[in-house]
PDB file of C-alpha atoms in Angstrom:
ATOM      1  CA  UNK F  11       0.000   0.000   0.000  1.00 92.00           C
ATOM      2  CA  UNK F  12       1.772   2.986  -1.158  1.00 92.00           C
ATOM      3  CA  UNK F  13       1.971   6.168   0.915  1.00 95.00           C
ATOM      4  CA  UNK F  14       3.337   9.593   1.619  1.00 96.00           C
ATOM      5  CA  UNK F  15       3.127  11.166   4.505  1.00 96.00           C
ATOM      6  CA  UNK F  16       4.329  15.085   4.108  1.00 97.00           C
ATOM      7  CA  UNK F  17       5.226  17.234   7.273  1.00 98.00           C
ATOM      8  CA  UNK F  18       7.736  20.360   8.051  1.00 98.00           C
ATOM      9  CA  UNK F  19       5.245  23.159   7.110  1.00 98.00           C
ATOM     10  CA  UNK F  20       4.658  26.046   9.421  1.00 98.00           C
ATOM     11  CA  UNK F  21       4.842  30.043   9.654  1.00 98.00           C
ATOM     12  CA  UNK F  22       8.271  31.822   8.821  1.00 98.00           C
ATOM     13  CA  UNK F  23       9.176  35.218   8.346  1.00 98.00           C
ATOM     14  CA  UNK F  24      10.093  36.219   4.813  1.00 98.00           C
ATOM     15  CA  UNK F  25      13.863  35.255   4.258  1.00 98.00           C
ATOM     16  CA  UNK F  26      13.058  32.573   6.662  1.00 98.00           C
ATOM     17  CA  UNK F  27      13.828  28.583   6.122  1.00 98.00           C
ATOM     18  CA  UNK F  28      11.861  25.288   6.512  1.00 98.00           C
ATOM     19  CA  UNK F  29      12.839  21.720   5.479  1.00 98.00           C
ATOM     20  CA  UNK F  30       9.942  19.523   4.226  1.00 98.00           C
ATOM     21  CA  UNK F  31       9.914  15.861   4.538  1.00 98.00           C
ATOM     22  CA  UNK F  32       7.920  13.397   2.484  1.00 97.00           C
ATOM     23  CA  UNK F  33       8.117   9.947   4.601  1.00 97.00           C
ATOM     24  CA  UNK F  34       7.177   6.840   2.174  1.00 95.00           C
ATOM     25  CA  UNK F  35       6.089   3.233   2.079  1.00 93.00           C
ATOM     26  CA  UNK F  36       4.934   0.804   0.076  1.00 91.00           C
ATOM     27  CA  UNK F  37       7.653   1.387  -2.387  1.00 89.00           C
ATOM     28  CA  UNK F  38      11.108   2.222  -3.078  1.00 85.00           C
ATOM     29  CA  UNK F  39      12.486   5.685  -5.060  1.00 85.00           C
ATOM     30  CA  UNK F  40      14.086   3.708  -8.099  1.00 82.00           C
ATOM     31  CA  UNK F  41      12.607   3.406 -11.207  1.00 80.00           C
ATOM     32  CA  UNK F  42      10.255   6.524 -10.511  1.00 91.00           C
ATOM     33  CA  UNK F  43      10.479  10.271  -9.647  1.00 93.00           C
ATOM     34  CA  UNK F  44       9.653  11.625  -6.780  1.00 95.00           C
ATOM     35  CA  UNK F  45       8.631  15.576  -6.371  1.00 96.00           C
ATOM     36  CA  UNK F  46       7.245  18.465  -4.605  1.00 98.00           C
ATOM     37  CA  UNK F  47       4.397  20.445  -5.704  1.00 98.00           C
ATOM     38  CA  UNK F  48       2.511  23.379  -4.208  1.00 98.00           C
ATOM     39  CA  UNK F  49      -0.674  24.826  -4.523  1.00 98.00           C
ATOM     40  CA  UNK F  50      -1.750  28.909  -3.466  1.00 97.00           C
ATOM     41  CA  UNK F  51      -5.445  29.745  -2.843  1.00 93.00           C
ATOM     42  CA  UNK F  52      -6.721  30.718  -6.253  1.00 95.00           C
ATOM     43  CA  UNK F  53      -4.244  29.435  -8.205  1.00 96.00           C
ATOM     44  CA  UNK F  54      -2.967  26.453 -10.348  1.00 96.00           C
ATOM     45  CA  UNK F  55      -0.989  23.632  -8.764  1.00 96.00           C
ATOM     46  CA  UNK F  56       2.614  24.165  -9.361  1.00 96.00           C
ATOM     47  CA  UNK F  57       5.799  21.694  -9.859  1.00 97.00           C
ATOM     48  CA  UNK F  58       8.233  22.952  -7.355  1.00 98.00           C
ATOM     49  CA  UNK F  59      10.898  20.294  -7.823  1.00 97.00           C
ATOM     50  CA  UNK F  60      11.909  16.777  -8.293  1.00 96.00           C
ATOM     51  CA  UNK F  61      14.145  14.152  -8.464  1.00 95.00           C
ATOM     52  CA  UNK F  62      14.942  11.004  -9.923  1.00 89.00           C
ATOM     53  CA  UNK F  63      17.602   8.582  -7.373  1.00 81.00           C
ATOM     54  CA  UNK F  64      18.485   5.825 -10.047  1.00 76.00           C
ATOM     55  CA  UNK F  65      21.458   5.958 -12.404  1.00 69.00           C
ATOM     56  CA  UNK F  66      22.638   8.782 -10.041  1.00 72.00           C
ATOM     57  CA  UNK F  67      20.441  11.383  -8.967  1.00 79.00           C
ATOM     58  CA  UNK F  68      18.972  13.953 -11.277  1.00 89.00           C
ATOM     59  CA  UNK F  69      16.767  17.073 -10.369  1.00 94.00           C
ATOM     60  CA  UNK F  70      14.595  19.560 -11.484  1.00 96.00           C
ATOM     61  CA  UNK F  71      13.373  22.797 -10.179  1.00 97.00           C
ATOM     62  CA  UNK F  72      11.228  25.198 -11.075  1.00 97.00           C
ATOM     63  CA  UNK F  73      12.895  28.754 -12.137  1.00 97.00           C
ATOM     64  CA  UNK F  74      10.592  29.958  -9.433  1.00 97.00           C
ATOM     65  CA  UNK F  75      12.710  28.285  -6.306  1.00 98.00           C
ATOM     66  CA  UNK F  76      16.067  27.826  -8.448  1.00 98.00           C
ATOM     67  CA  UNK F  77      18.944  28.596  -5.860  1.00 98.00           C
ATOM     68  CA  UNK F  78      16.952  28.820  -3.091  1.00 98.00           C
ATOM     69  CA  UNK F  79      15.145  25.171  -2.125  1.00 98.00           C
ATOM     70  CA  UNK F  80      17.395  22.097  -2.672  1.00 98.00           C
ATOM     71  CA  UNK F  81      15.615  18.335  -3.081  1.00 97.00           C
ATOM     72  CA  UNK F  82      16.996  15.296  -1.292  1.00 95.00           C
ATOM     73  CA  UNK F  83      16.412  12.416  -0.717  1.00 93.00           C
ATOM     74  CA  UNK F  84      17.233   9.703   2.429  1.00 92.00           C
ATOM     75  CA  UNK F  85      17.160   6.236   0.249  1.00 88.00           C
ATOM     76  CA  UNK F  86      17.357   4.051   3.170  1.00 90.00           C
ATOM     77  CA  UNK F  87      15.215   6.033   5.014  1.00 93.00           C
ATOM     78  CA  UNK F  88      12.573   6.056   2.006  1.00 93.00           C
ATOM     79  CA  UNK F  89      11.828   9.714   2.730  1.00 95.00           C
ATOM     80  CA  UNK F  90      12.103  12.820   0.601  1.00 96.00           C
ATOM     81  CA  UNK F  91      13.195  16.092   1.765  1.00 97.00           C
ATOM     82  CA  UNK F  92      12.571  19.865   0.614  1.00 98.00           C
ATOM     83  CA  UNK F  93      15.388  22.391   2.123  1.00 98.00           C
ATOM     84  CA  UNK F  94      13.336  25.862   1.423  1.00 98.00           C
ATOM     85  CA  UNK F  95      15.847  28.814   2.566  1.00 98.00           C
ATOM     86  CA  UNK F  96      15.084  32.580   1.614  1.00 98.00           C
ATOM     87  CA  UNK F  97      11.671  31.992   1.544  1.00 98.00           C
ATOM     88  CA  UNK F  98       8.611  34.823   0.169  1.00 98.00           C
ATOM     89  CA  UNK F  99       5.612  35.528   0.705  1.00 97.00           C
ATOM     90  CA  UNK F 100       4.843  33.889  -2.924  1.00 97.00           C
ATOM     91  CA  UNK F 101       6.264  30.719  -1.855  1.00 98.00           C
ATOM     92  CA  UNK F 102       3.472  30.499   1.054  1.00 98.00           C
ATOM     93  CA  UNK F 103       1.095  27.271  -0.566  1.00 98.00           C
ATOM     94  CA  UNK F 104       0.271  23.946   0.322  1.00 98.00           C
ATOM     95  CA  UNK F 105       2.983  21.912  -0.593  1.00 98.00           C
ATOM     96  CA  UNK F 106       2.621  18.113  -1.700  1.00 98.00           C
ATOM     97  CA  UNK F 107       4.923  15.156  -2.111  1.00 97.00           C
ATOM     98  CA  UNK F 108       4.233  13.022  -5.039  1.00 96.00           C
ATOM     99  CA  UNK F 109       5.621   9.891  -6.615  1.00 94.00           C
ATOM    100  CA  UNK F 110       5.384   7.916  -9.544  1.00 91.00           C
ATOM    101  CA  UNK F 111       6.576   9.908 -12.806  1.00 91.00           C
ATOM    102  CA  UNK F 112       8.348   7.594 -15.114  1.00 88.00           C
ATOM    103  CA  UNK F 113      10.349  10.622 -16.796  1.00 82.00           C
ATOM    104  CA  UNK F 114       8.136  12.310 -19.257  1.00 82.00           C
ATOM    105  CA  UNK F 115       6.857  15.700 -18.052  1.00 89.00           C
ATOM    106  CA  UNK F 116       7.662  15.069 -14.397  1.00 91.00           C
ATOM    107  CA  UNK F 117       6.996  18.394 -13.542  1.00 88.00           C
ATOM    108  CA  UNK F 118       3.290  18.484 -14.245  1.00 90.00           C
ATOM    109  CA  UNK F 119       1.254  16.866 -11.854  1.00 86.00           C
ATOM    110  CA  UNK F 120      -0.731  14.728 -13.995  1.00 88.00           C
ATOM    111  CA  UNK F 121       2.244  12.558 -14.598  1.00 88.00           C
ATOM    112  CA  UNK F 122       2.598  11.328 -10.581  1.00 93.00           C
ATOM    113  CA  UNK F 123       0.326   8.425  -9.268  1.00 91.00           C
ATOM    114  CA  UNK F 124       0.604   8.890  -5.828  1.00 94.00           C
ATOM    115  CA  UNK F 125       0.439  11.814  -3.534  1.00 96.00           C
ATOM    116  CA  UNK F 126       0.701  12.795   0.154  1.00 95.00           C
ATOM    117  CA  UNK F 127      -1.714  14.588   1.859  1.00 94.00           C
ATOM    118  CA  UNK F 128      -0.233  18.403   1.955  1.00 95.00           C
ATOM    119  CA  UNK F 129       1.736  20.343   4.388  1.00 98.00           C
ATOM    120  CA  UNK F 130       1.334  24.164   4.567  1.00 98.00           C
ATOM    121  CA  UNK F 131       3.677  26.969   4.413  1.00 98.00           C
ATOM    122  CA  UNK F 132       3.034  30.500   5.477  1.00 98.00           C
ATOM    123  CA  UNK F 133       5.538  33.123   4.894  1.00 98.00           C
ATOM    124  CA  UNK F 134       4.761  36.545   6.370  1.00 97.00           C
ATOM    125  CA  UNK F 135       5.928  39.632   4.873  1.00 92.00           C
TER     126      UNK F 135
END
């Protein structure tokens, strides 16, 4: 039974940081990606960042968080982490944890098969 569990949200202060953690079961990270999306009141869900762990790790992020948040991920652990530094007021969503892209489009959502159940972040101005 595959699930993700997502947790690490909370209120910062703009320039702020917060580390996300996606805790899994039911599966293992090879073969798949495994990302980070967020979703703002009113708007579209957006693909924040992923990563893929076999053949050596590759990642994606969106231009929106480049060179601020960094993706990890704890392979024996089987849990995924989001290290958010420098954080804005636009980056304050729900964020999700999502799993299952095979490699094509993984940063839309409609590509994962799985997802966690949200954790949110607030950053005041």
């Amino acid at each position: 039974d595959v699930q993700l569990q997502a947790s690490g949200g909370g209120l910062v202060q703009t320039g702020g940081s917060l580390r996300l953690s996606c805790a899994a079961s039911g599966f293992t990270f090879d073969d798949y990606a495994i990302g980070w999306f967020r979703q703002a009141p009113g708007k579209e869900r957006e693909g924040v960042s992923y990563i893929f762990t076999s053949g050596g790790s590759s990642t994606y992020y969106a231009d929106s968080v480049k060179g601020r948040f960094t993706i990890s991920s704890d392979n024996a652990k089987n849990t995924l982490y989001l290290q958010m530094q420098s954080l804005r007021p636009e980056d304050s969503a729900v964020y999700y944890c999502a799993w299952g892209c095979s490699g094509y489009l993984c940063s839309e959502g409609t590509t994962y098969e799985y997802w966690g159940q949200g954790t949110l972040v607030t950053v005041s101005s």
